[in-house]
């Protein structure tokens, strides 16, 4: 491993100053991601600034918005009673992530900043435009079972691995940051970038800018939200396909709906076309099927991942059926 300097601070402004002062500097919080990439030779920062103990770990509901600090641990957020009751998709996404040991250590900010699990990115012997711009994308003609069917480019078809980011995207979350130029608020749906011709640029963050928290607006639709994750094994596995759905109904008519998908695109995939196909319509098999077709319109599957086109439509139907079933159970319980 390349030698590097290490610094620790309890002041956010100092952390920003330290990282911004050196081109190859990086933040570290829980350490579950960066240290592995350093050991594998994928990343080689010359300065690591530890922000894991910054006073940014609060979880509170105030003025109609849930505020989660960047250094809050995944387990703490998943178990928080306000999150479980009013934003269940967030809790479910976190509990479906990693292992209990990792959730005890990993932070919210670190989870949103984790890098793709594409094997070619993490193998320094393979060409990868994210790791080495201009070297090529081995996944396009290689083993691409886990790769994108939407939003990819000729330069990269890797998918974003975060379950939490999918749930936050569906619930219209905003990422709060602090950088050399001050504070910013970035809509989660715009935070992670599509690869285009610059796949090495993965987020809207500038150098030296760090996440300080996440805000999620409280709403009736957030209370009736779910997260469904389909994976190859039950624990410590990344999504093959996932769906974060929030739904409100009047009778069987959809009055509001928010949908985001994981495992199918280089960033959490918010599908407004799918939402439009459902909103104002009765939740019938025909309506759900039409929404599924809207979701995969324009999909570009590869040799090994064509199954995702059907799988993500089935996942959508399953989570909507679950939301409607839970609503009917709630209605029965009030009689």
Short mmCIF file of C-alpha atoms in Angstrom, two decimals:
data_model
loop_
_atom_site.label_atom_id
_atom_site.label_comp_id
_atom_site.label_asym_id
_atom_site.label_seq_id
_atom_site.Cartn_x
_atom_site.Cartn_y
_atom_site.Cartn_z
CA UNK A 1 0.00 0.00 0.00
CA UNK A 2 1.22 3.50 -0.81
CA UNK A 3 2.26 5.47 2.31
CA UNK A 4 -0.19 8.22 3.26
CA UNK A 5 -0.68 10.90 5.90
CA UNK A 6 -3.53 10.66 8.39
CA UNK A 7 -5.36 13.51 10.10
CA UNK A 8 -8.32 13.64 12.44
CA UNK A 9 -10.48 16.61 13.32
CA UNK A 10 -13.70 17.42 15.16
CA UNK A 11 -14.43 20.51 13.06
CA UNK A 12 -16.17 20.16 9.66
CA UNK A 13 -14.56 23.32 8.30
CA UNK A 14 -11.09 22.00 9.18
CA UNK A 15 -11.80 18.66 7.48
CA UNK A 16 -12.82 20.50 4.32
CA UNK A 17 -9.74 22.71 4.43
CA UNK A 18 -7.39 19.74 4.83
CA UNK A 19 -8.83 17.72 1.94
CA UNK A 20 -9.16 20.74 -0.35
CA UNK A 21 -5.48 21.60 0.21
CA UNK A 22 -4.22 18.42 -1.50
CA UNK A 23 -5.35 16.98 -4.83
CA UNK A 24 -5.03 13.35 -3.72
CA UNK A 25 -6.63 13.73 -0.28
CA UNK A 26 -9.77 11.85 0.77
CA UNK A 27 -12.30 11.74 3.61
CA UNK A 28 -12.80 8.59 5.67
CA UNK A 29 -15.61 7.90 8.15
CA UNK A 30 -16.56 4.31 8.98
CA UNK A 31 -13.70 3.07 6.83
CA UNK A 32 -15.53 0.03 5.46
CA UNK A 33 -15.13 1.21 1.84
CA UNK A 34 -12.03 3.35 1.43
CA UNK A 35 -9.62 1.03 3.23
CA UNK A 36 -10.62 -1.93 1.04
CA UNK A 37 -10.07 0.11 -2.13
CA UNK A 38 -6.69 1.26 -0.85
CA UNK A 39 -5.64 -2.32 -0.07
CA UNK A 40 -6.69 -3.42 -3.54
CA UNK A 41 -4.68 -0.62 -5.16
CA UNK A 42 -7.76 1.00 -6.70
CA UNK A 43 -7.36 4.25 -4.74
CA UNK A 44 -4.14 5.76 -3.38
CA UNK A 45 -4.78 8.99 -1.46
CA UNK A 46 -1.74 10.74 0.00
CA UNK A 47 -3.79 12.18 2.87
CA UNK A 48 -6.74 10.58 4.66
CA UNK A 49 -8.85 12.86 6.86
CA UNK A 50 -10.95 11.04 9.46
CA UNK A 51 -14.40 12.63 9.79
CA UNK A 52 -16.03 9.74 11.64
CA UNK A 53 -16.27 11.64 14.93
CA UNK A 54 -17.52 14.94 13.55
CA UNK A 55 -20.60 16.21 15.45
CA UNK A 56 -22.91 15.34 12.54
CA UNK A 57 -24.68 12.25 13.86
CA UNK A 58 -28.08 13.66 14.83
CA UNK A 59 -31.42 12.20 13.70
CA UNK A 60 -34.41 14.49 14.17
CA UNK A 61 -37.76 15.45 12.66
CA UNK A 62 -38.22 19.21 12.63
CA UNK A 63 -40.42 21.57 10.61
CA UNK A 64 -41.74 18.70 8.52
CA UNK A 65 -38.32 17.40 7.48
CA UNK A 66 -36.28 14.44 8.68
CA UNK A 67 -32.66 15.46 9.17
CA UNK A 68 -30.01 12.71 9.32
CA UNK A 69 -26.41 13.64 10.01
CA UNK A 70 -23.69 12.29 7.75
CA UNK A 71 -21.87 10.46 10.56
CA UNK A 72 -24.99 8.74 11.91
CA UNK A 73 -24.47 4.98 11.80
CA UNK A 74 -26.63 2.90 9.51
CA UNK A 75 -27.95 0.78 12.38
CA UNK A 76 -28.94 3.85 14.42
CA UNK A 77 -30.94 5.30 11.55
CA UNK A 78 -32.61 1.99 10.66
CA UNK A 79 -33.73 1.48 14.28
CA UNK A 80 -34.84 5.05 14.96
CA UNK A 81 -38.58 5.06 15.81
CA UNK A 82 -39.36 8.12 13.67
CA UNK A 83 -37.63 6.60 10.65
CA UNK A 84 -39.36 3.24 11.12
CA UNK A 85 -42.81 4.79 11.51
CA UNK A 86 -42.78 7.68 9.07
CA UNK A 87 -40.12 6.69 6.51
CA UNK A 88 -40.21 2.88 6.48
CA UNK A 89 -38.50 2.52 3.09
CA UNK A 90 -35.36 4.12 4.56
CA UNK A 91 -35.30 1.72 7.49
CA UNK A 92 -35.95 -1.29 5.25
CA UNK A 93 -33.24 -0.26 2.78
CA UNK A 94 -30.67 0.08 5.56
CA UNK A 95 -31.61 -3.24 7.16
CA UNK A 96 -31.25 -4.92 3.76
CA UNK A 97 -27.72 -3.53 3.41
CA UNK A 98 -24.43 -5.25 4.23
CA UNK A 99 -24.16 -7.19 7.52
CA UNK A 100 -25.00 -6.25 11.12
CA UNK A 101 -21.30 -5.68 11.80
CA UNK A 102 -20.95 -3.27 8.88
CA UNK A 103 -24.20 -1.46 9.75
CA UNK A 104 -22.87 -0.85 13.25
CA UNK A 105 -19.86 0.94 11.81
CA UNK A 106 -20.76 2.41 8.42
CA UNK A 107 -22.10 5.97 8.17
CA UNK A 108 -24.89 7.52 6.13
CA UNK A 109 -22.51 9.80 4.24
CA UNK A 110 -20.14 6.95 3.52
CA UNK A 111 -22.97 4.76 2.26
CA UNK A 112 -24.00 7.38 -0.29
CA UNK A 113 -20.38 7.77 -1.43
CA UNK A 114 -19.54 4.07 -1.83
CA UNK A 115 -18.11 3.04 -5.17
CA UNK A 116 -19.48 0.54 -7.65
CA UNK A 117 -19.09 -3.17 -6.98
CA UNK A 118 -18.19 -3.81 -10.63
CA UNK A 119 -15.47 -6.47 -10.55
CA UNK A 120 -13.56 -4.80 -13.36
CA UNK A 121 -13.38 -1.53 -11.43
CA UNK A 122 -11.93 -3.34 -8.42
CA UNK A 123 -9.49 -5.44 -10.45
CA UNK A 124 -6.52 -3.23 -11.30
CA UNK A 125 -5.52 -5.69 -14.02
CA UNK A 126 -8.68 -4.96 -16.03
CA UNK A 127 -9.45 -1.88 -18.12
CA UNK A 128 -11.97 0.43 -16.45
CA UNK A 129 -12.86 3.98 -17.44
CA UNK A 130 -14.00 4.79 -13.89
CA UNK A 131 -10.64 3.85 -12.43
CA UNK A 132 -8.45 4.91 -15.38
CA UNK A 133 -10.21 7.22 -17.86
CA UNK A 134 -9.66 6.20 -21.46
CA UNK A 135 -8.64 2.61 -20.70
CA UNK A 136 -11.97 1.09 -21.83
CA UNK A 137 -14.88 -0.77 -20.23
CA UNK A 138 -14.29 -4.50 -19.89
CA UNK A 139 -17.87 -5.13 -18.78
CA UNK A 140 -19.49 -4.21 -22.08
CA UNK A 141 -18.23 -7.36 -23.78
CA UNK A 142 -17.36 -9.23 -20.61
CA UNK A 143 -19.25 -10.65 -17.65
CA UNK A 144 -22.08 -8.14 -17.23
CA UNK A 145 -24.79 -10.00 -15.30
CA UNK A 146 -24.88 -7.35 -12.57
CA UNK A 147 -24.56 -4.36 -14.84
CA UNK A 148 -26.86 -1.60 -16.05
CA UNK A 149 -29.73 -1.94 -18.49
CA UNK A 150 -30.63 1.77 -18.24
CA UNK A 151 -28.54 4.93 -18.10
CA UNK A 152 -25.24 3.37 -19.16
CA UNK A 153 -22.96 4.56 -21.96
CA UNK A 154 -20.32 3.21 -24.30
CA UNK A 155 -17.81 4.17 -21.58
CA UNK A 156 -19.39 2.47 -18.54
CA UNK A 157 -22.32 0.23 -17.57
CA UNK A 158 -21.55 -0.21 -13.86
CA UNK A 159 -24.40 0.11 -11.35
CA UNK A 160 -24.49 2.09 -8.13
CA UNK A 161 -24.58 -0.23 -5.09
CA UNK A 162 -26.33 1.82 -2.38
CA UNK A 163 -29.72 0.59 -1.15
CA UNK A 164 -30.17 3.73 0.94
CA UNK A 165 -29.68 6.01 -2.06
CA UNK A 166 -32.54 4.28 -3.89
CA UNK A 167 -34.94 4.82 -0.97
CA UNK A 168 -33.84 8.44 -0.53
CA UNK A 169 -34.30 9.13 -4.23
CA UNK A 170 -37.87 7.85 -4.12
CA UNK A 171 -38.62 10.11 -1.14
CA UNK A 172 -37.23 13.31 -2.71
CA UNK A 173 -34.32 13.61 -0.31
CA UNK A 174 -31.76 16.41 -0.44
CA UNK A 175 -28.03 15.96 0.28
CA UNK A 176 -26.47 18.71 2.42
CA UNK A 177 -22.80 19.49 1.85
CA UNK A 178 -19.98 21.72 3.03
CA UNK A 179 -17.12 22.64 0.73
CA UNK A 180 -14.45 25.28 0.17
CA UNK A 181 -17.13 27.55 -1.34
CA UNK A 182 -19.60 27.07 1.50
CA UNK A 183 -22.76 25.02 1.95
CA UNK A 184 -24.94 23.48 -0.76
CA UNK A 185 -28.15 21.47 -1.03
CA UNK A 186 -28.27 18.89 -3.86
CA UNK A 187 -31.34 16.86 -4.74
CA UNK A 188 -30.51 13.18 -4.28
CA UNK A 189 -31.79 12.45 -7.79
CA UNK A 190 -29.07 14.78 -9.13
CA UNK A 191 -26.32 13.81 -6.69
CA UNK A 192 -25.04 10.70 -8.48
CA UNK A 193 -24.06 11.27 -12.10
CA UNK A 194 -24.65 9.18 -15.20
CA UNK A 195 -21.37 8.03 -16.80
CA UNK A 196 -21.67 9.59 -20.24
CA UNK A 197 -18.13 10.15 -21.49
CA UNK A 198 -16.79 10.89 -17.96
CA UNK A 199 -17.59 7.85 -15.79
CA UNK A 200 -14.79 8.75 -13.36
CA UNK A 201 -16.99 11.65 -12.18
CA UNK A 202 -19.47 9.76 -10.03
CA UNK A 203 -21.09 12.49 -7.93
CA UNK A 204 -21.85 16.20 -7.97
CA UNK A 205 -19.37 16.81 -5.13
CA UNK A 206 -16.39 19.05 -5.81
CA UNK A 207 -12.94 18.26 -4.44
CA UNK A 208 -12.84 19.03 -0.73
CA UNK A 209 -16.63 19.06 -0.44
CA UNK A 210 -18.18 16.60 2.00
CA UNK A 211 -21.65 15.43 2.92
CA UNK A 212 -22.89 16.87 6.22
CA UNK A 213 -26.37 15.36 6.21
CA UNK A 214 -29.51 14.35 4.39
CA UNK A 215 -32.98 15.90 4.59
CA UNK A 216 -36.19 14.08 3.67
CA UNK A 217 -39.56 15.85 3.52
CA UNK A 218 -42.30 14.31 5.64
CA UNK A 219 -45.39 13.36 3.62
CA UNK A 220 -48.30 10.93 3.65
CA UNK A 221 -46.73 9.00 0.80
CA UNK A 222 -43.48 8.53 2.76
CA UNK A 223 -45.41 6.79 5.55
CA UNK A 224 -46.65 4.16 3.11
CA UNK A 225 -43.33 3.32 1.52
CA UNK A 226 -41.52 0.02 1.07
CA UNK A 227 -38.14 -1.23 -0.12
CA UNK A 228 -37.83 -4.53 -1.96
CA UNK A 229 -34.40 -6.00 -2.66
CA UNK A 230 -33.82 -9.03 -4.87
CA UNK A 231 -30.37 -10.57 -4.44
CA UNK A 232 -28.49 -13.80 -4.92
CA UNK A 233 -28.28 -14.61 -1.22
CA UNK A 234 -30.08 -13.42 1.90
CA UNK A 235 -27.29 -11.54 3.66
CA UNK A 236 -24.34 -9.26 2.87
CA UNK A 237 -25.18 -9.11 -0.82
CA UNK A 238 -25.79 -6.28 -3.24
CA UNK A 239 -29.02 -5.93 -5.19
CA UNK A 240 -29.53 -7.59 -8.52
CA UNK A 241 -32.69 -5.47 -8.72
CA UNK A 242 -34.35 -3.33 -6.07
CA UNK A 243 -37.41 -1.06 -5.81
CA UNK A 244 -38.24 1.75 -3.42
CA UNK A 245 -41.94 2.58 -3.70
CA UNK A 246 -44.20 5.04 -1.91
CA UNK A 247 -47.92 4.95 -2.67
CA UNK A 248 -51.19 6.48 -1.58
CA UNK A 249 -54.60 5.32 -2.80
CA UNK A 250 -58.19 6.54 -2.78
CA UNK A 251 -60.12 3.34 -3.14
CA UNK A 252 -58.04 1.60 -5.79
CA UNK A 253 -57.02 4.82 -7.56
CA UNK A 254 -53.41 5.93 -7.16
CA UNK A 255 -53.37 9.48 -5.80
CA UNK A 256 -49.61 9.77 -5.34
CA UNK A 257 -46.66 7.53 -6.12
CA UNK A 258 -42.85 7.76 -5.97
CA UNK A 259 -40.61 5.08 -7.46
CA UNK A 260 -36.86 4.53 -7.62
CA UNK A 261 -34.91 1.46 -8.68
CA UNK A 262 -31.52 -0.05 -7.88
CA UNK A 263 -29.31 -2.58 -9.64
CA UNK A 264 -30.36 -1.45 -13.11
CA UNK A 265 -28.51 1.85 -13.67
CA UNK A 266 -25.30 3.71 -12.80
CA UNK A 267 -27.22 5.78 -10.26
CA UNK A 268 -30.46 5.29 -8.31
CA UNK A 269 -33.02 5.30 -11.11
CA UNK A 270 -36.00 7.56 -10.44
CA UNK A 271 -38.59 6.77 -13.12
CA UNK A 272 -41.10 9.58 -13.58
CA UNK A 273 -42.56 7.87 -16.65
CA UNK A 274 -43.46 4.87 -14.48
CA UNK A 275 -45.02 7.13 -11.86
CA UNK A 276 -47.05 8.95 -14.53
CA UNK A 277 -48.34 5.61 -15.82
CA UNK A 278 -49.79 4.89 -12.36
CA UNK A 279 -50.87 8.26 -10.96
CA UNK A 280 -54.61 8.91 -11.28
CA UNK A 281 -55.33 5.36 -12.46
CA UNK A 282 -56.80 2.32 -10.70
CA UNK A 283 -54.18 -0.10 -9.42
CA UNK A 284 -55.08 -3.01 -11.68
CA UNK A 285 -52.90 -5.67 -13.27
CA UNK A 286 -53.19 -3.86 -16.60
CA UNK A 287 -52.11 -0.53 -15.11
CA UNK A 288 -49.14 -2.08 -13.33
CA UNK A 289 -48.10 -3.90 -16.50
CA UNK A 290 -48.23 -0.62 -18.46
CA UNK A 291 -46.12 1.06 -15.78
CA UNK A 292 -43.56 -1.75 -16.02
CA UNK A 293 -43.34 -1.31 -19.78
CA UNK A 294 -42.78 2.43 -19.29
CA UNK A 295 -39.96 1.66 -16.86
CA UNK A 296 -37.92 -0.49 -19.26
CA UNK A 297 -38.63 1.53 -22.39
CA UNK A 298 -35.22 2.32 -23.82
CA UNK A 299 -33.46 -0.41 -21.85
CA UNK A 300 -30.24 -1.69 -23.38
CA UNK A 301 -29.54 -5.12 -21.89
CA UNK A 302 -26.26 -6.93 -22.52
CA UNK A 303 -25.45 -10.58 -23.05
CA UNK A 304 -25.71 -11.69 -19.40
CA UNK A 305 -28.23 -9.25 -17.88
CA UNK A 306 -31.22 -9.34 -20.22
CA UNK A 307 -33.18 -11.10 -17.45
CA UNK A 308 -33.26 -7.81 -15.52
CA UNK A 309 -35.77 -6.36 -17.99
CA UNK A 310 -38.44 -8.79 -16.81
CA UNK A 311 -37.18 -9.08 -13.24
CA UNK A 312 -37.46 -5.38 -12.46
CA UNK A 313 -41.03 -5.32 -13.82
CA UNK A 314 -41.92 -8.25 -11.58
CA UNK A 315 -40.29 -6.52 -8.63
CA UNK A 316 -42.35 -3.40 -9.29
CA UNK A 317 -45.56 -5.44 -9.42
CA UNK A 318 -44.61 -7.24 -6.22
CA UNK A 319 -43.91 -4.14 -4.16
CA UNK A 320 -47.08 -2.40 -5.37
CA UNK A 321 -49.10 -5.49 -4.50
CA UNK A 322 -47.49 -5.50 -1.06
CA UNK A 323 -48.32 -1.83 -0.48
CA UNK A 324 -51.94 -2.33 -1.51
CA UNK A 325 -52.22 -5.46 0.65
CA UNK A 326 -50.84 -3.67 3.70
CA UNK A 327 -53.30 -0.84 3.16
CA UNK A 328 -56.21 -3.26 3.02
CA UNK A 329 -54.95 -4.94 6.20
CA UNK A 330 -54.82 -1.54 7.91
CA UNK A 331 -58.39 -0.78 6.81
CA UNK A 332 -59.58 -4.12 8.13
CA UNK A 333 -57.88 -3.41 11.42
CA UNK A 334 -59.81 -0.16 11.89
CA UNK A 335 -63.22 -1.80 11.53
#
